[in-house]
Amino acid sequence: MSSASTTRRDNPSTAPEPSDTKRREWRMFAFIVVFLFPLLTVALVGAYGFSIWMYQLLAGPPAG
């Protein structure tokens, strides 16, 4: 059996086909842009607001 006739199923240690890799990269990019970055942004803004609120709870309201 020559290496040209083997498939990925016969030899699982081979690298994925370029089209599979490209599709996986686009899906990961979409996941990061659509889900991960917005969730991280909301979490960071919420944490910042919470930290300011806790600081004002302990130190008192801002002077003014």
Short mmCIF file of N, CA, C and O in Angstrom, two decimals:
data_model
loop_
_atom_site.label_atom_id
_atom_site.label_comp_id
_atom_site.label_asym_id
_atom_site.label_seq_id
_atom_site.Cartn_x
_atom_site.Cartn_y
_atom_site.Cartn_z
N MET A 1 0.85 -1.17 0.00
CA MET A 1 0.00 0.00 0.00
C MET A 1 0.90 1.24 0.00
O MET A 1 1.70 1.43 0.89
N SER A 2 0.72 2.09 -0.96
CA SER A 2 1.55 3.28 -1.03
C SER A 2 0.95 4.39 -0.18
O SER A 2 -0.22 4.35 0.19
N SER A 3 1.78 5.38 0.13
CA SER A 3 1.31 6.47 0.99
C SER A 3 0.26 7.31 0.29
O SER A 3 -0.54 7.96 0.94
N ALA A 4 0.22 7.32 -1.03
CA ALA A 4 -0.77 8.11 -1.75
C ALA A 4 -2.15 7.49 -1.63
O ALA A 4 -3.15 8.20 -1.72
N SER A 5 -2.23 6.17 -1.43
CA SER A 5 -3.54 5.53 -1.38
C SER A 5 -4.09 5.44 0.04
O SER A 5 -5.20 4.98 0.23
N THR A 6 -3.33 5.85 1.04
CA THR A 6 -3.85 5.80 2.42
C THR A 6 -4.74 7.00 2.66
O THR A 6 -4.53 8.08 2.13
N THR A 7 -5.74 6.80 3.47
CA THR A 7 -6.64 7.89 3.83
C THR A 7 -6.38 8.30 5.26
O THR A 7 -5.61 7.66 5.97
N ARG A 8 -7.04 9.37 5.67
CA ARG A 8 -6.87 9.82 7.05
C ARG A 8 -7.36 8.78 8.03
O ARG A 8 -6.85 8.65 9.12
N ARG A 9 -8.37 8.03 7.66
CA ARG A 9 -8.91 7.01 8.55
C ARG A 9 -7.89 5.88 8.74
O ARG A 9 -7.77 5.34 9.82
N ASP A 10 -7.15 5.55 7.68
CA ASP A 10 -6.14 4.50 7.79
C ASP A 10 -4.95 4.95 8.61
O ASP A 10 -4.33 4.15 9.30
N ASN A 11 -4.58 6.23 8.54
CA ASN A 11 -3.41 6.75 9.23
C ASN A 11 -3.82 8.01 10.00
O ASN A 11 -3.74 9.11 9.48
N PRO A 12 -4.29 7.87 11.24
CA PRO A 12 -4.80 9.03 11.98
C PRO A 12 -3.74 10.04 12.37
O PRO A 12 -4.06 11.14 12.79
N SER A 13 -2.47 9.70 12.22
CA SER A 13 -1.42 10.63 12.63
C SER A 13 -1.12 11.68 11.56
O SER A 13 -0.33 12.57 11.79
N THR A 14 -1.75 11.58 10.40
CA THR A 14 -1.49 12.57 9.35
C THR A 14 -2.20 13.87 9.67
O THR A 14 -3.18 13.90 10.39
N ALA A 15 -1.72 14.94 9.09
CA ALA A 15 -2.32 16.25 9.32
C ALA A 15 -3.65 16.34 8.60
O ALA A 15 -3.86 15.67 7.58
N PRO A 16 -4.58 17.15 9.10
CA PRO A 16 -5.87 17.29 8.43
C PRO A 16 -5.70 17.97 7.07
O PRO A 16 -4.71 18.65 6.82
N GLU A 17 -6.67 17.76 6.22
CA GLU A 17 -6.63 18.37 4.90
C GLU A 17 -6.70 19.89 5.03
O GLU A 17 -7.29 20.40 5.99
N PRO A 18 -6.12 20.62 4.08
CA PRO A 18 -6.14 22.09 4.18
C PRO A 18 -7.54 22.68 4.27
O PRO A 18 -7.77 23.65 4.98
N SER A 19 -8.51 22.08 3.56
CA SER A 19 -9.87 22.62 3.62
C SER A 19 -10.47 22.44 5.01
O SER A 19 -11.19 23.31 5.50
N ASP A 20 -10.17 21.30 5.67
CA ASP A 20 -10.66 21.08 7.03
C ASP A 20 -10.03 22.07 8.00
O ASP A 20 -10.71 22.62 8.87
N THR A 21 -8.75 22.32 7.83
CA THR A 21 -8.06 23.27 8.71
C THR A 21 -8.60 24.67 8.52
O THR A 21 -8.85 25.38 9.48
N LYS A 22 -8.82 25.06 7.27
CA LYS A 22 -9.33 26.39 6.99
C LYS A 22 -10.74 26.55 7.55
O LYS A 22 -11.08 27.59 8.13
N ARG A 23 -11.58 25.54 7.41
CA ARG A 23 -12.94 25.59 7.95
C ARG A 23 -12.91 25.71 9.47
O ARG A 23 -13.66 26.48 10.07
N ARG A 24 -12.01 24.93 10.11
CA ARG A 24 -11.91 24.98 11.57
C ARG A 24 -11.41 26.35 12.03
O ARG A 24 -11.88 26.88 13.04
N GLU A 25 -10.46 26.93 11.28
CA GLU A 25 -9.97 28.27 11.64
C GLU A 25 -11.07 29.31 11.52
O GLU A 25 -11.20 30.18 12.39
N TRP A 26 -11.89 29.25 10.48
CA TRP A 26 -12.99 30.21 10.34
C TRP A 26 -14.03 30.03 11.44
O TRP A 26 -14.58 31.01 11.95
N ARG A 27 -14.32 28.78 11.80
CA ARG A 27 -15.29 28.55 12.88
C ARG A 27 -14.76 29.07 14.21
O ARG A 27 -15.50 29.65 15.00
N MET A 28 -13.46 28.88 14.46
CA MET A 28 -12.87 29.39 15.69
C MET A 28 -12.86 30.92 15.70
O MET A 28 -13.16 31.55 16.71
N PHE A 29 -12.55 31.52 14.56
CA PHE A 29 -12.58 32.97 14.44
C PHE A 29 -13.99 33.51 14.71
O PHE A 29 -14.16 34.48 15.46
N ALA A 30 -15.00 32.87 14.12
CA ALA A 30 -16.38 33.29 14.34
C ALA A 30 -16.76 33.14 15.81
O ALA A 30 -17.43 34.01 16.38
N PHE A 31 -16.35 32.05 16.45
CA PHE A 31 -16.65 31.85 17.86
C PHE A 31 -16.02 32.95 18.71
O PHE A 31 -16.67 33.51 19.60
N ILE A 32 -14.77 33.28 18.41
CA ILE A 32 -14.07 34.31 19.19
C ILE A 32 -14.74 35.66 19.00
O ILE A 32 -14.99 36.39 19.97
N VAL A 33 -15.06 36.02 17.76
CA VAL A 33 -15.63 37.34 17.48
C VAL A 33 -17.06 37.46 17.97
O VAL A 33 -17.45 38.48 18.53
N VAL A 34 -17.87 36.42 17.78
CA VAL A 34 -19.30 36.50 18.10
C VAL A 34 -19.57 36.24 19.57
O VAL A 34 -20.45 36.88 20.16
N PHE A 35 -18.85 35.32 20.20
CA PHE A 35 -19.16 34.94 21.58
C PHE A 35 -18.12 35.38 22.60
O PHE A 35 -18.44 35.99 23.61
N LEU A 36 -16.86 35.04 22.35
CA LEU A 36 -15.84 35.23 23.37
C LEU A 36 -15.55 36.69 23.66
O LEU A 36 -15.57 37.11 24.83
N PHE A 37 -15.27 37.50 22.63
CA PHE A 37 -14.96 38.91 22.86
C PHE A 37 -16.13 39.67 23.50
O PHE A 37 -15.91 40.43 24.45
N PRO A 38 -17.37 39.51 23.04
CA PRO A 38 -18.47 40.20 23.72
C PRO A 38 -18.63 39.77 25.19
O PRO A 38 -18.87 40.61 26.05
N LEU A 39 -18.51 38.48 25.46
CA LEU A 39 -18.65 38.03 26.84
C LEU A 39 -17.52 38.56 27.72
O LEU A 39 -17.77 38.98 28.86
N LEU A 40 -16.30 38.56 27.20
CA LEU A 40 -15.19 39.10 27.97
C LEU A 40 -15.36 40.61 28.20
O LEU A 40 -15.04 41.11 29.28
N THR A 41 -15.86 41.31 27.20
CA THR A 41 -16.07 42.75 27.34
C THR A 41 -17.10 43.04 28.42
O THR A 41 -16.89 43.89 29.29
N VAL A 42 -18.22 42.34 28.39
CA VAL A 42 -19.26 42.53 29.41
C VAL A 42 -18.71 42.18 30.79
O VAL A 42 -18.96 42.89 31.78
N ALA A 43 -17.96 41.10 30.89
CA ALA A 43 -17.40 40.69 32.18
C ALA A 43 -16.40 41.72 32.71
O ALA A 43 -16.42 42.05 33.90
N LEU A 44 -15.55 42.24 31.84
CA LEU A 44 -14.56 43.23 32.29
C LEU A 44 -15.21 44.55 32.70
O LEU A 44 -14.84 45.14 33.72
N VAL A 45 -16.18 45.02 31.93
CA VAL A 45 -16.88 46.25 32.29
C VAL A 45 -17.66 46.06 33.58
O VAL A 45 -17.68 46.94 34.45
N GLY A 46 -18.29 44.90 33.73
CA GLY A 46 -19.01 44.61 34.96
C GLY A 46 -18.08 44.53 36.17
O GLY A 46 -18.41 45.04 37.25
N ALA A 47 -16.93 43.92 36.00
CA ALA A 47 -15.96 43.83 37.10
C ALA A 47 -15.43 45.22 37.47
O ALA A 47 -15.24 45.52 38.65
N TYR A 48 -15.20 46.06 36.47
CA TYR A 48 -14.74 47.43 36.74
C TYR A 48 -15.81 48.22 37.51
O TYR A 48 -15.51 48.87 38.51
N GLY A 49 -17.04 48.13 37.06
CA GLY A 49 -18.13 48.79 37.76
C GLY A 49 -18.31 48.27 39.18
O GLY A 49 -18.55 49.04 40.12
N PHE A 50 -18.20 46.97 39.36
CA PHE A 50 -18.32 46.38 40.68
C PHE A 50 -17.20 46.86 41.60
O PHE A 50 -17.43 47.17 42.78
N SER A 51 -15.98 46.96 41.05
CA SER A 51 -14.86 47.41 41.88
C SER A 51 -15.04 48.87 42.30
O SER A 51 -14.74 49.23 43.45
N ILE A 52 -15.54 49.70 41.41
CA ILE A 52 -15.82 51.09 41.78
C ILE A 52 -16.91 51.15 42.82
O ILE A 52 -16.83 51.92 43.79
N TRP A 53 -17.95 50.36 42.65
CA TRP A 53 -19.05 50.35 43.62
C TRP A 53 -18.57 49.91 45.00
O TRP A 53 -18.91 50.53 46.02
N MET A 54 -17.73 48.86 45.06
CA MET A 54 -17.21 48.40 46.34
C MET A 54 -16.27 49.43 46.97
O MET A 54 -16.29 49.63 48.18
N TYR A 55 -15.46 50.10 46.14
CA TYR A 55 -14.58 51.14 46.66
C TYR A 55 -15.41 52.27 47.27
O TYR A 55 -15.10 52.76 48.37
N GLN A 56 -16.46 52.70 46.60
CA GLN A 56 -17.29 53.78 47.13
C GLN A 56 -18.07 53.32 48.36
O GLN A 56 -18.37 54.14 49.24
N LEU A 57 -18.39 52.05 48.43
CA LEU A 57 -19.06 51.52 49.61
C LEU A 57 -18.16 51.62 50.83
O LEU A 57 -18.59 51.97 51.93
N LEU A 58 -16.87 51.36 50.63
CA LEU A 58 -15.91 51.40 51.74
C LEU A 58 -15.37 52.81 52.00
O LEU A 58 -15.18 53.19 53.16
N ALA A 59 -15.10 53.58 50.95
CA ALA A 59 -14.45 54.88 51.12
C ALA A 59 -15.43 56.04 51.15
O ALA A 59 -15.03 57.16 51.43
N GLY A 60 -16.65 55.81 50.85
CA GLY A 60 -17.63 56.89 50.83
C GLY A 60 -17.80 57.43 49.41
O GLY A 60 -17.01 57.15 48.53
N PRO A 61 -18.83 58.24 49.22
CA PRO A 61 -19.10 58.77 47.89
C PRO A 61 -18.02 59.77 47.46
O PRO A 61 -17.31 60.32 48.32
N PRO A 62 -17.91 60.01 46.18
CA PRO A 62 -16.91 60.98 45.72
C PRO A 62 -17.28 62.39 46.19
O PRO A 62 -18.45 62.72 46.33
N ALA A 63 -16.25 63.18 46.47
CA ALA A 63 -16.50 64.54 46.92
C ALA A 63 -16.97 65.38 45.74
O ALA A 63 -16.51 65.23 44.62
N GLY A 64 -17.84 66.30 46.04
CA GLY A 64 -18.22 67.15 44.93
C GLY A 64 -19.44 67.89 45.15
O GLY A 64 -20.37 68.18 45.49
#
